[in-house]
mmCIF file of C-alpha atoms in Angstrom:
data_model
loop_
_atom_site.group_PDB
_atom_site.id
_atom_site.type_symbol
_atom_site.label_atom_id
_atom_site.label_comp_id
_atom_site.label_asym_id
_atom_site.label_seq_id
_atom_site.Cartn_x
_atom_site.Cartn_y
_atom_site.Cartn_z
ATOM 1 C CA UNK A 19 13.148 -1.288 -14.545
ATOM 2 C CA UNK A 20 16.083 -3.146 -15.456
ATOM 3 C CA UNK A 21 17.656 -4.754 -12.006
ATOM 4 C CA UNK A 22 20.545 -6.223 -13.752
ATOM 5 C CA UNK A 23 23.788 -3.901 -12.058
ATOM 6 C CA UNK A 24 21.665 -4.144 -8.744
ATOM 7 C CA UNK A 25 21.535 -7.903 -8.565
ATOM 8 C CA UNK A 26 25.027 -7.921 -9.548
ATOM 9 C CA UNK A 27 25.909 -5.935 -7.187
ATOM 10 C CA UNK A 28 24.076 -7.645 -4.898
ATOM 11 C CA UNK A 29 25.827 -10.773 -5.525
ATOM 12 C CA UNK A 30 29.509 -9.254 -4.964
ATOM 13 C CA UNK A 31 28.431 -7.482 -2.012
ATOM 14 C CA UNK A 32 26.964 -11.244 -0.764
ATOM 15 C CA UNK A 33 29.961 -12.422 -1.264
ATOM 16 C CA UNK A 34 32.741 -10.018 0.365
ATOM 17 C CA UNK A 35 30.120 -10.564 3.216
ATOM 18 C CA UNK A 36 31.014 -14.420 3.390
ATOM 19 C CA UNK A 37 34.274 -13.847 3.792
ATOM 20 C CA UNK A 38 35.377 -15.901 7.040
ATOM 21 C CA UNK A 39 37.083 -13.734 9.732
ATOM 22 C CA UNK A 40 35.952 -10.060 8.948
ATOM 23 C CA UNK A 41 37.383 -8.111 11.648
ATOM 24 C CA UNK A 42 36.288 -4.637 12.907
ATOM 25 C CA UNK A 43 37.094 -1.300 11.061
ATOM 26 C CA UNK A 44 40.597 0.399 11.692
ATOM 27 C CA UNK A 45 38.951 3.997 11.957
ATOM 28 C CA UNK A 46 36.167 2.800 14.261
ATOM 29 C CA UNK A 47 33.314 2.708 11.988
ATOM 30 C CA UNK A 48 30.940 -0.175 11.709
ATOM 31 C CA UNK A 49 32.076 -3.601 12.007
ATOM 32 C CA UNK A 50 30.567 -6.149 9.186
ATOM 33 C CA UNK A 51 27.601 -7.079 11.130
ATOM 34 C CA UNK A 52 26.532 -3.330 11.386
ATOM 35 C CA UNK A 53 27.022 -2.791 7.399
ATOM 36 C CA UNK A 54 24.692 -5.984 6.707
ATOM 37 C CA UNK A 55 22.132 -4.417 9.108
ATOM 38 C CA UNK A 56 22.773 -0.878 7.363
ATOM 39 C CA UNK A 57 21.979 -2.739 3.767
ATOM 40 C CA UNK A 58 19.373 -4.779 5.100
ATOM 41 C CA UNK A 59 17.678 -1.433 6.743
ATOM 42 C CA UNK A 60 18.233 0.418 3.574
ATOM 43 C CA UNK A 61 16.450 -2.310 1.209
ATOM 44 C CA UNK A 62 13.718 -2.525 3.416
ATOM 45 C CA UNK A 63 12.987 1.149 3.720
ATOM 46 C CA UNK A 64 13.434 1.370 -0.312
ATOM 47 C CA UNK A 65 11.619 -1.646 -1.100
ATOM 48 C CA UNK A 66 8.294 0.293 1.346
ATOM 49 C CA UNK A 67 9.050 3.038 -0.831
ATOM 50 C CA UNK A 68 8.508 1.329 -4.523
ATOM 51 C CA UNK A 69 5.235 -0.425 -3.158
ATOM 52 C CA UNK A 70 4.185 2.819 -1.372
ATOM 53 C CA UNK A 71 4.493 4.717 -4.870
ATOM 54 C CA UNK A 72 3.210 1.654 -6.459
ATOM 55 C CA UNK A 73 0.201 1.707 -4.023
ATOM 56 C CA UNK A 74 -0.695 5.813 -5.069
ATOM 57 C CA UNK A 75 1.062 6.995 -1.510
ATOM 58 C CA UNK A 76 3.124 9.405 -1.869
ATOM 59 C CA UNK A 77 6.307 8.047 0.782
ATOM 60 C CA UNK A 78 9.243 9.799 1.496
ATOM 61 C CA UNK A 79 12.464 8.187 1.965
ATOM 62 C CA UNK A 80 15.008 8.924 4.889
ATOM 63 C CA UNK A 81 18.010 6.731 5.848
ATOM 64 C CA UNK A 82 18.585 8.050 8.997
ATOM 65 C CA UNK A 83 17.137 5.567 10.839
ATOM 66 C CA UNK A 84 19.700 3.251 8.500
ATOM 67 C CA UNK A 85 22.407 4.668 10.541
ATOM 68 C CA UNK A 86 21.157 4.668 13.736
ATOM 69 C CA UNK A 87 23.476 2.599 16.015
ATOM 70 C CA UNK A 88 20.652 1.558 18.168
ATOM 71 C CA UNK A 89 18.690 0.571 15.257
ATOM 72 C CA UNK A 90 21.781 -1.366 13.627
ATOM 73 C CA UNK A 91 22.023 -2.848 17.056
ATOM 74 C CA UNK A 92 18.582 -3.815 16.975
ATOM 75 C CA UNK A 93 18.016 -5.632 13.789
ATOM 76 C CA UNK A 94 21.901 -7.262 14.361
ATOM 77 C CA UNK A 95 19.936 -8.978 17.977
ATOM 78 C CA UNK A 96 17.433 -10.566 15.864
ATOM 79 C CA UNK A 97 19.824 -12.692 14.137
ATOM 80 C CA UNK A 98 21.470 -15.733 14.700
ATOM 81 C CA UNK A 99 24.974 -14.355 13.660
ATOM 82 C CA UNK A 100 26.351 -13.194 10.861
ATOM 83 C CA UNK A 101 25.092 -16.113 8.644
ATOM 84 C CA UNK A 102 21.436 -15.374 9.375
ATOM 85 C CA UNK A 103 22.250 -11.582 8.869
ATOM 86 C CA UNK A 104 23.618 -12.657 5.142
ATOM 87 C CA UNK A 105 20.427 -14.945 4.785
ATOM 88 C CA UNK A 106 18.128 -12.079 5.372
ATOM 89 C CA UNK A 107 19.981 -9.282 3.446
ATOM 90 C CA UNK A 108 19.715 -11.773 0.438
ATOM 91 C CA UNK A 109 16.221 -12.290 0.849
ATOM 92 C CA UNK A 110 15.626 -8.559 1.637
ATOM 93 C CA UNK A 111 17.405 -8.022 -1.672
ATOM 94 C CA UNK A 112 15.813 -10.061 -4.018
ATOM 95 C CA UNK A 113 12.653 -8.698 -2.738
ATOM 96 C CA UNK A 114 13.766 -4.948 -3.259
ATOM 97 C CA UNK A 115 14.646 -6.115 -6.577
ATOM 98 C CA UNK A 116 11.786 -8.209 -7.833
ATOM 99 C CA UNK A 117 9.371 -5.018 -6.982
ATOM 100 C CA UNK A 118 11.878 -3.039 -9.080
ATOM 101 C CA UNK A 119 11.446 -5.426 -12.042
ATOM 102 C CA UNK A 120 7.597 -4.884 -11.755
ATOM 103 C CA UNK A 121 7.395 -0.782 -11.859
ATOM 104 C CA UNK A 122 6.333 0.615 -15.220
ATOM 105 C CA UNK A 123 8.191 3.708 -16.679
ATOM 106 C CA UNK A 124 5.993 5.834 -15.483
ATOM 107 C CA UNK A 125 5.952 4.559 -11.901
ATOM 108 C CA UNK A 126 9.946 4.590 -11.737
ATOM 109 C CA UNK A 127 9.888 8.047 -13.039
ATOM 110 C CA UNK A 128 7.521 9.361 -9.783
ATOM 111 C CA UNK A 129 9.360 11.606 -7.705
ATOM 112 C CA UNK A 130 10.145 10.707 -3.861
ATOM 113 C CA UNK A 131 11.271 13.661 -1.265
ATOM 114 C CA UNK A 132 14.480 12.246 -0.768
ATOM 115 C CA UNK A 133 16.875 12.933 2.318
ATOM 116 C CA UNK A 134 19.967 10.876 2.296
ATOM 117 C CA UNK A 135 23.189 11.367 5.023
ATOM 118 C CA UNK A 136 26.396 9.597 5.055
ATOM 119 C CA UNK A 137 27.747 9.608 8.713
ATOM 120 C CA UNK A 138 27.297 13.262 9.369
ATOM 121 C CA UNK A 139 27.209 15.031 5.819
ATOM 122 C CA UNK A 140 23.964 15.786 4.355
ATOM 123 C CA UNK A 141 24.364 13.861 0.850
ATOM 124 C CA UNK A 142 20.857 14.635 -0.951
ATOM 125 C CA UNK A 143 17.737 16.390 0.310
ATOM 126 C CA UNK A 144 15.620 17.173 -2.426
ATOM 127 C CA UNK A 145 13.061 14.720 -4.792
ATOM 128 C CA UNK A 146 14.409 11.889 -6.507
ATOM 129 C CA UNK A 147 12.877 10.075 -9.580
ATOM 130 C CA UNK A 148 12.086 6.402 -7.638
ATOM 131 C CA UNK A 149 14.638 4.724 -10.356
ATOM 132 C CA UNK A 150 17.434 7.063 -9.478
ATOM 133 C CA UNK A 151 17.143 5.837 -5.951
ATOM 134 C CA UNK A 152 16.702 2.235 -6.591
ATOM 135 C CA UNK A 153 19.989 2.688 -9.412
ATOM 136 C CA UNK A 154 21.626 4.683 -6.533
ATOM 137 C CA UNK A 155 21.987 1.384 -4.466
ATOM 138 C CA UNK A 156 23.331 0.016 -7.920
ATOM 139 C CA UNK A 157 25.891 2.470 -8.544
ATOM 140 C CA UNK A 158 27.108 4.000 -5.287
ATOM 141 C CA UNK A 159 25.383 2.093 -1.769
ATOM 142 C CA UNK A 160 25.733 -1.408 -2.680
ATOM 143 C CA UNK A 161 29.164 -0.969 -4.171
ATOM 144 C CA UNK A 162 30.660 1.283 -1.245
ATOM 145 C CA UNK A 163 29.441 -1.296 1.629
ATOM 146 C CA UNK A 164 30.822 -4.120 -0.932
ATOM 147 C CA UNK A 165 34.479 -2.183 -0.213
ATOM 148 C CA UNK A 166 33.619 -1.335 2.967
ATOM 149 C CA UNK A 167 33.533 -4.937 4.245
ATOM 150 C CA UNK A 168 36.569 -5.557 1.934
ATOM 151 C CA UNK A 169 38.887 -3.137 4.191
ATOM 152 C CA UNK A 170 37.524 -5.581 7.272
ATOM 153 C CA UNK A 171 39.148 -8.475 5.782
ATOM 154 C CA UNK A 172 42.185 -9.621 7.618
#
């Protein structure tokens, strides 16, 4: 797989989250240190995914437990702050991203039951070709959190 738009955006995501002084959301949504944890959850789960397909599993993947405030809360306490947050969601990303480079055509085209949710609304529940999920966080997850923490800026 080409990882090209992923690292890239990756990298503007990285940076939006170095921005000094993000505050909290308006609307009550999550503050920055709950979207890093969201990413960071999200890589992780997709990154078990690719080497679980890789491996001749057949995973599933879920984000719910990527919105879970407890778990956000959870993964947020095993930081040291925001910086270490930012450390590990780069680290969590190159990872996702170097297994990406590895799968073979074939491999990226296997088919993972998919359920996706955003807040409360059911987004996807249905298979999903491994590369449309890993160009997903490309094209619409990385992207959206990237603007997300933008709006936090004061």
């Amino acid at each position: 797989m080409d990882t090209t738009a992923l690292r890239s955006a990756y990298k503007k995501f990285l940076d939006v989250a170095t921005t000094p002084g993000l505050g909290e959301a308006a609307d009550g949504g999550w503050n920055a240190d709950q979207v890093l944890a969201h990413v960071l959850s999200v890589d992780a789960a997709a990154a078990a995914v690719a080497l679980g397909v890789v491996s001749g599993a057949r995973p599933t993947f879920d984000n719910r437990i990527c919105l879970d405030r407890w778990n956000l809360d959870r993964i947020i306490a095993e930081h040291s702050g925001r910086a270490g947050l930012i450390t590990h969601v780069r680290h969590q990303a190159a990872v996702l991203c170097d297994i990406a480079d590895q799968l073979s055509e074939q491999t990226a085209a296997v088919l993972v039951p998919s359920f996706l949710m955003s807040g409360d609304e059911l987004v996807l529940d249905q298979p999903l070709a491994l590369a449309d999920l890993v160009n997903g966080l490309a094209e619409k997850h990385v992207p959206g959190h990237t603007r997300q923490l933008a709006d936090l800026r004061p």
